[in-house]
Amino acid sequence: ALPWENWIGKTDCFPVKGRSLSSRLFSVPDCQSIVKKAIVERLKTKYRVPWFEETGALYQVQFLILKDEVEISIDTSGAGLHKRGYRANSAEAPIKETLAAAMVRLARVHPDSHVIDPFCGSGTILIEACLDAMNIAPGLRRGFTAETWKSVDASVWQRERERARDLVRKDGAFLASGYDIDGAAVSLTLENAKKAGVVAQVRAEKRDIRDFVHDTERGCVICNPPYGERMLDAEQAAELYREMGRVFPPRRGWSYSIISPDEMFEECFGRRADRRR
């Protein structure tokens, strides 16, 4: 039997969830019961108690049965790692933080870049660009389930957070500018930037894409425009793409990184992408 007592205390909570794929043991509820019972019996023997109140720290036990091979783990994170802790509220159809971070990496953002998102929504792309440019660890301002565990010394978390803070780049000239036609989205961008600790690097204002201007010598546009499936009908999306093509002309010192599921995007935009990912 696994030494569950090395992790789970007498009063701790240990729910079980899991998945089964291509296996003879296919009933997930039955497998949950089996795993739970095995843990309970082990802990009963070690703690010499008949039952467990489960009011303490959370130890989320997970199992994966894949082709009749079983993997059992304890979730140390809690909320998914793509959640950075700054986006309690979001605009309609927000981009995931991890996808925004990937776009920033592909756009090759630097410590002195000027990133612009003309459809900033809740500010996710702008904030992820700040985190990348300033070398801020994405999970620095969020909590993790394992922080409540007695089996992990609190000094470990404190030490790693201090190390991450020491690595933050504070001397760059990075700037992130966001625009949106929705004033509430602009306010949300600034609110989330404050939660992420990067509000000093972010500016946002209400502005239509038709009013986009190249007001600096260099700029890095990264955006996730509204599209047919998401917020606009097909004709509205096509018109938006044509307008983007007009206000995003080839320009020395400027780059444009745009994510879109629309196969007609390049045709409406008016030119083909230099690179497609």
Coordinates of N, CA and C in Angstrom, one line a residue, residues 54-166:
E54 N -12.3 15.0 7.6 CA -11.9 15.7 6.3 C -12.2 17.2 6.4
T55 N -11.8 17.8 7.4 CA -12.0 19.3 7.5 C -10.7 20.1 7.3
G56 N -9.6 19.4 7.1 CA -8.3 20.1 7.1 C -7.9 20.5 5.7
A57 N -6.6 20.5 5.4 CA -6.1 20.9 4.1 C -6.5 19.9 3.0
L58 N -6.6 20.5 1.8 CA -7.1 19.7 0.7 C -6.0 18.9 0.0
Y59 N -6.2 17.6 -0.2 CA -5.3 16.8 -0.9 C -6.2 16.1 -2.0
Q60 N -6.2 16.7 -3.2 CA -7.0 16.2 -4.2 C -6.3 15.0 -4.9
V61 N -6.8 13.8 -4.7 CA -6.2 12.6 -5.2 C -6.8 12.4 -6.6
Q62 N -5.9 12.1 -7.6 CA -6.4 11.9 -9.0 C -5.8 10.6 -9.5
F63 N -6.6 10.0 -10.4 CA -6.0 8.8 -11.0 C -6.3 8.8 -12.5
L64 N -5.4 8.2 -13.2 CA -5.6 8.0 -14.7 C -5.3 6.6 -15.0
I65 N -6.3 5.9 -15.6 CA -6.2 4.6 -16.1 C -6.1 4.6 -17.6
L66 N -5.0 4.3 -18.1 CA -4.8 4.4 -19.6 C -4.3 3.0 -20.1
K67 N -5.1 2.3 -20.9 CA -4.7 1.0 -21.4 C -4.3 0.1 -20.3
D68 N -5.1 0.1 -19.2 CA -4.9 -0.8 -18.1 C -3.7 -0.5 -17.2
E69 N -3.1 0.6 -17.4 CA -2.0 1.1 -16.5 C -2.5 2.2 -15.7
V70 N -2.3 2.2 -14.4 CA -2.8 3.2 -13.5 C -1.8 4.1 -13.0
E71 N -2.1 5.4 -13.0 CA -1.2 6.5 -12.4 C -2.0 7.2 -11.4
I72 N -1.5 7.3 -10.2 CA -2.2 8.0 -9.1 C -1.3 9.2 -8.6
S73 N -1.9 10.3 -8.4 CA -1.2 11.5 -8.1 C -2.0 12.4 -7.1
I74 N -1.4 13.4 -6.5 CA -2.0 14.4 -5.7 C -1.8 15.7 -6.3
D75 N -2.9 16.5 -6.5 CA -2.9 17.8 -7.2 C -2.3 18.8 -6.2
T76 N -1.1 19.4 -6.6 CA -0.4 20.4 -5.7 C -0.9 21.8 -6.0
S77 N -1.5 22.0 -7.2 CA -1.8 23.4 -7.6 C -3.2 23.9 -7.3
G78 N -4.2 23.1 -7.4 CA -5.5 23.6 -7.2 C -6.1 24.1 -8.5
A79 N -6.3 25.4 -8.6 CA -6.7 26.0 -9.9 C -5.7 25.7 -11.0
G80 N -6.1 25.5 -12.2 CA -5.2 25.1 -13.3 C -4.1 26.1 -13.4
L81 N -2.9 25.6 -13.9 CA -1.7 26.4 -14.0 C -1.9 27.5 -15.0
H82 N -2.8 27.4 -15.9 CA -3.0 28.5 -16.9 C -3.6 29.8 -16.2
K83 N -4.1 29.6 -15.0 CA -4.7 30.7 -14.3 C -3.7 31.4 -13.4
R84 N -3.4 32.6 -13.7 CA -2.3 33.3 -13.1 C -2.7 34.0 -11.8
G85 N -4.0 34.2 -11.6 CA -4.5 34.8 -10.4 C -4.9 36.3 -10.5
Y86 N -4.7 36.9 -11.7 CA -5.0 38.3 -11.9 C -6.4 38.5 -12.6
R87 N -7.0 37.4 -13.1 CA -8.2 37.6 -14.0 C -9.4 37.0 -13.3
A88 N -9.8 37.7 -12.2 CA -11.0 37.2 -11.5 C -12.2 37.5 -12.3
N89 N -12.1 38.6 -13.1 CA -13.2 39.0 -14.0 C -12.6 39.1 -15.4
S90 N -13.5 38.8 -16.4 CA -13.0 38.9 -17.8 C -14.1 39.4 -18.7
A91 N -13.7 39.8 -19.9 CA -14.6 40.3 -20.9 C -15.2 39.1 -21.6
E92 N -16.1 39.3 -22.5 CA -16.7 38.2 -23.3 C -15.7 37.5 -24.1
A93 N -15.8 36.1 -24.1 CA -14.9 35.2 -24.9 C -13.4 35.6 -24.7
P94 N -12.9 35.5 -23.5 CA -11.5 35.9 -23.3 C -10.5 34.8 -23.8
I95 N -9.4 35.2 -24.2 CA -8.3 34.3 -24.6 C -7.7 33.7 -23.4
K96 N -7.3 32.5 -23.4 CA -6.6 31.8 -22.2 C -5.3 32.5 -22.0
E97 N -4.9 32.5 -20.8 CA -3.6 33.1 -20.4 C -2.4 32.4 -21.1
T98 N -2.5 31.1 -21.2 CA -1.4 30.4 -21.8 C -1.3 30.6 -23.3
L99 N -2.4 30.7 -23.9 CA -2.4 31.0 -25.4 C -1.9 32.4 -25.6
A100 N -2.3 33.3 -24.8 CA -1.8 34.7 -24.9 C -0.3 34.7 -24.7
A101 N 0.2 34.0 -23.8 CA 1.7 33.9 -23.5 C 2.4 33.3 -24.7
A102 N 1.8 32.3 -25.3 CA 2.4 31.7 -26.5 C 2.5 32.7 -27.6
M103 N 1.5 33.5 -27.8 CA 1.5 34.5 -28.9 C 2.6 35.6 -28.6
V104 N 2.8 35.9 -27.3 CA 3.8 36.9 -27.0 C 5.2 36.3 -27.3
R105 N 5.4 35.1 -27.0 CA 6.7 34.4 -27.3 C 6.9 34.4 -28.8
L106 N 5.9 34.0 -29.6 CA 6.1 34.0 -31.0 C 6.3 35.3 -31.6
A107 N 5.8 36.4 -31.0 CA 6.0 37.7 -31.5 C 7.3 38.3 -31.1
R108 N 8.1 37.6 -30.3 CA 9.4 38.0 -29.8 C 9.4 39.3 -29.2
V109 N 8.7 39.4 -28.1 CA 8.6 40.6 -27.3 C 9.9 40.8 -26.5
H110 N 10.4 42.0 -26.4 CA 11.7 42.3 -25.7 C 11.4 43.3 -24.6
P111 N 12.4 43.4 -23.7 CA 12.3 44.3 -22.5 C 12.0 45.8 -22.9
D112 N 12.3 46.2 -24.1 CA 12.0 47.6 -24.5 C 11.0 47.7 -25.6
S113 N 10.2 46.6 -25.8 CA 9.1 46.6 -26.8 C 8.0 47.5 -26.4
H114 N 7.2 47.9 -27.4 CA 5.9 48.6 -27.2 C 4.9 47.6 -27.8
V115 N 4.1 47.0 -27.0 CA 3.1 46.0 -27.4 C 1.7 46.7 -27.4
I116 N 1.0 46.5 -28.5 CA -0.3 47.1 -28.7 C -1.4 46.0 -29.0
D117 N -2.5 46.1 -28.2 CA -3.6 45.2 -28.5 C -4.8 46.1 -28.7
P118 N -5.3 46.2 -30.0 CA -6.4 47.1 -30.3 C -7.8 46.5 -30.0
F119 N -7.8 45.2 -29.5 CA -9.0 44.5 -29.0 C -8.7 44.0 -27.6
C120 N -8.4 44.8 -26.7 CA -7.7 44.4 -25.5 C -8.6 43.6 -24.5
G121 N -10.0 43.7 -24.6 CA -10.9 42.9 -23.8 C -10.5 43.1 -22.3
S122 N -10.2 42.0 -21.6 CA -9.8 42.1 -20.2 C -8.3 42.3 -20.0
G123 N -7.5 42.5 -21.1 CA -6.1 42.8 -21.0 C -5.2 41.6 -20.9
T124 N -5.6 40.4 -21.2 CA -4.8 39.2 -21.0 C -3.5 39.3 -21.9
I125 N -3.6 39.6 -23.1 CA -2.4 39.7 -24.0 C -1.4 40.7 -23.5
L126 N -1.9 41.9 -23.1 CA -1.1 43.0 -22.6 C -0.4 42.5 -21.3
I127 N -1.1 41.9 -20.4 CA -0.5 41.5 -19.2 C 0.5 40.4 -19.4
E128 N 0.2 39.4 -20.2 CA 1.2 38.4 -20.5 C 2.4 38.9 -21.1
A129 N 2.3 39.9 -22.0 CA 3.4 40.6 -22.6 C 4.3 41.2 -21.5
C130 N 3.6 41.9 -20.6 CA 4.4 42.5 -19.4 C 5.1 41.5 -18.6
L131 N 4.5 40.4 -18.3 CA 5.1 39.3 -17.5 C 6.3 38.8 -18.3
D132 N 6.2 38.6 -19.6 CA 7.3 38.0 -20.4 C 8.5 39.0 -20.4
A133 N 8.1 40.3 -20.8 CA 9.2 41.3 -21.0 C 9.9 41.6 -19.7
M134 N 9.2 41.5 -18.6 CA 9.8 41.9 -17.3 C 10.3 40.6 -16.5
N135 N 10.2 39.5 -17.1 CA 10.7 38.2 -16.5 C 10.0 38.0 -15.2
I136 N 8.7 38.2 -15.2 CA 7.9 37.9 -14.0 C 7.3 36.5 -14.1
A137 N 7.6 35.7 -13.1 CA 7.0 34.3 -13.1 C 5.5 34.4 -13.1
P138 N 4.9 33.6 -14.0 CA 3.4 33.7 -14.2 C 2.6 33.4 -13.0
G139 N 3.1 32.5 -12.1 CA 2.3 32.2 -10.9 C 2.7 32.9 -9.6
L140 N 3.5 34.0 -9.8 CA 4.0 34.7 -8.6 C 3.0 35.2 -7.7
R141 N 1.8 35.7 -8.2 CA 0.8 36.3 -7.4 C -0.4 35.5 -7.2
R142 N -0.3 34.2 -7.4 CA -1.4 33.3 -7.1 C -1.0 32.3 -6.0
G143 N -2.0 31.6 -5.5 CA -1.8 30.6 -4.5 C -1.8 29.2 -5.0
F144 N -1.3 28.3 -4.3 CA -1.3 26.9 -4.7 C -1.8 26.0 -3.5
T145 N -2.5 25.0 -3.8 CA -3.1 24.1 -2.8 C -2.0 23.6 -1.8
A146 N -0.9 23.2 -2.4 CA 0.2 22.6 -1.5 C 0.8 23.6 -0.5
E147 N 0.4 24.9 -0.6 CA 0.9 25.8 0.4 C 0.3 25.6 1.7
T148 N -0.8 24.9 1.8 CA -1.5 24.6 3.0 C -1.1 23.3 3.6
W149 N -0.2 22.6 3.0 CA 0.2 21.2 3.4 C 1.3 21.3 4.5
K150 N 1.1 20.6 5.6 CA 2.1 20.5 6.6 C 3.3 19.7 6.1
S151 N 3.1 18.9 5.1 CA 4.2 18.0 4.7 C 5.2 18.8 3.8
V152 N 4.9 20.1 3.4 CA 5.8 20.9 2.7 C 6.1 22.2 3.5
D153 N 7.3 22.3 3.9 CA 7.7 23.5 4.7 C 7.4 24.8 4.0
A154 N 6.7 25.7 4.8 CA 6.3 27.0 4.3 C 7.5 27.8 3.8
S155 N 8.7 27.6 4.3 CA 9.9 28.3 3.9 C 10.3 28.0 2.5
V156 N 9.9 26.9 2.0 CA 10.2 26.5 0.6 C 9.5 27.5 -0.4
W157 N 8.2 27.7 -0.1 CA 7.4 28.6 -0.9 C 7.9 30.0 -0.8
Q158 N 8.2 30.4 0.4 CA 8.7 31.8 0.6 C 10.0 32.0 -0.1
R159 N 10.9 31.0 0.0 CA 12.2 31.2 -0.6 C 12.1 31.2 -2.1
E160 N 11.3 30.4 -2.7 CA 11.1 30.4 -4.2 C 10.5 31.7 -4.7
R161 N 9.5 32.2 -3.9 CA 8.9 33.5 -4.3 C 9.9 34.6 -4.2
E162 N 10.7 34.6 -3.2 CA 11.7 35.7 -3.1 C 12.7 35.6 -4.3
R163 N 13.1 34.4 -4.6 CA 14.0 34.2 -5.7 C 13.4 34.7 -7.0
A164 N 12.1 34.4 -7.2 CA 11.4 34.8 -8.4 C 11.3 36.4 -8.5
R165 N 11.1 37.0 -7.3 CA 11.0 38.5 -7.3 C 12.4 39.1 -7.6
D166 N 13.5 38.4 -7.2 CA 14.8 38.9 -7.5 C 15.1 38.9 -9.0

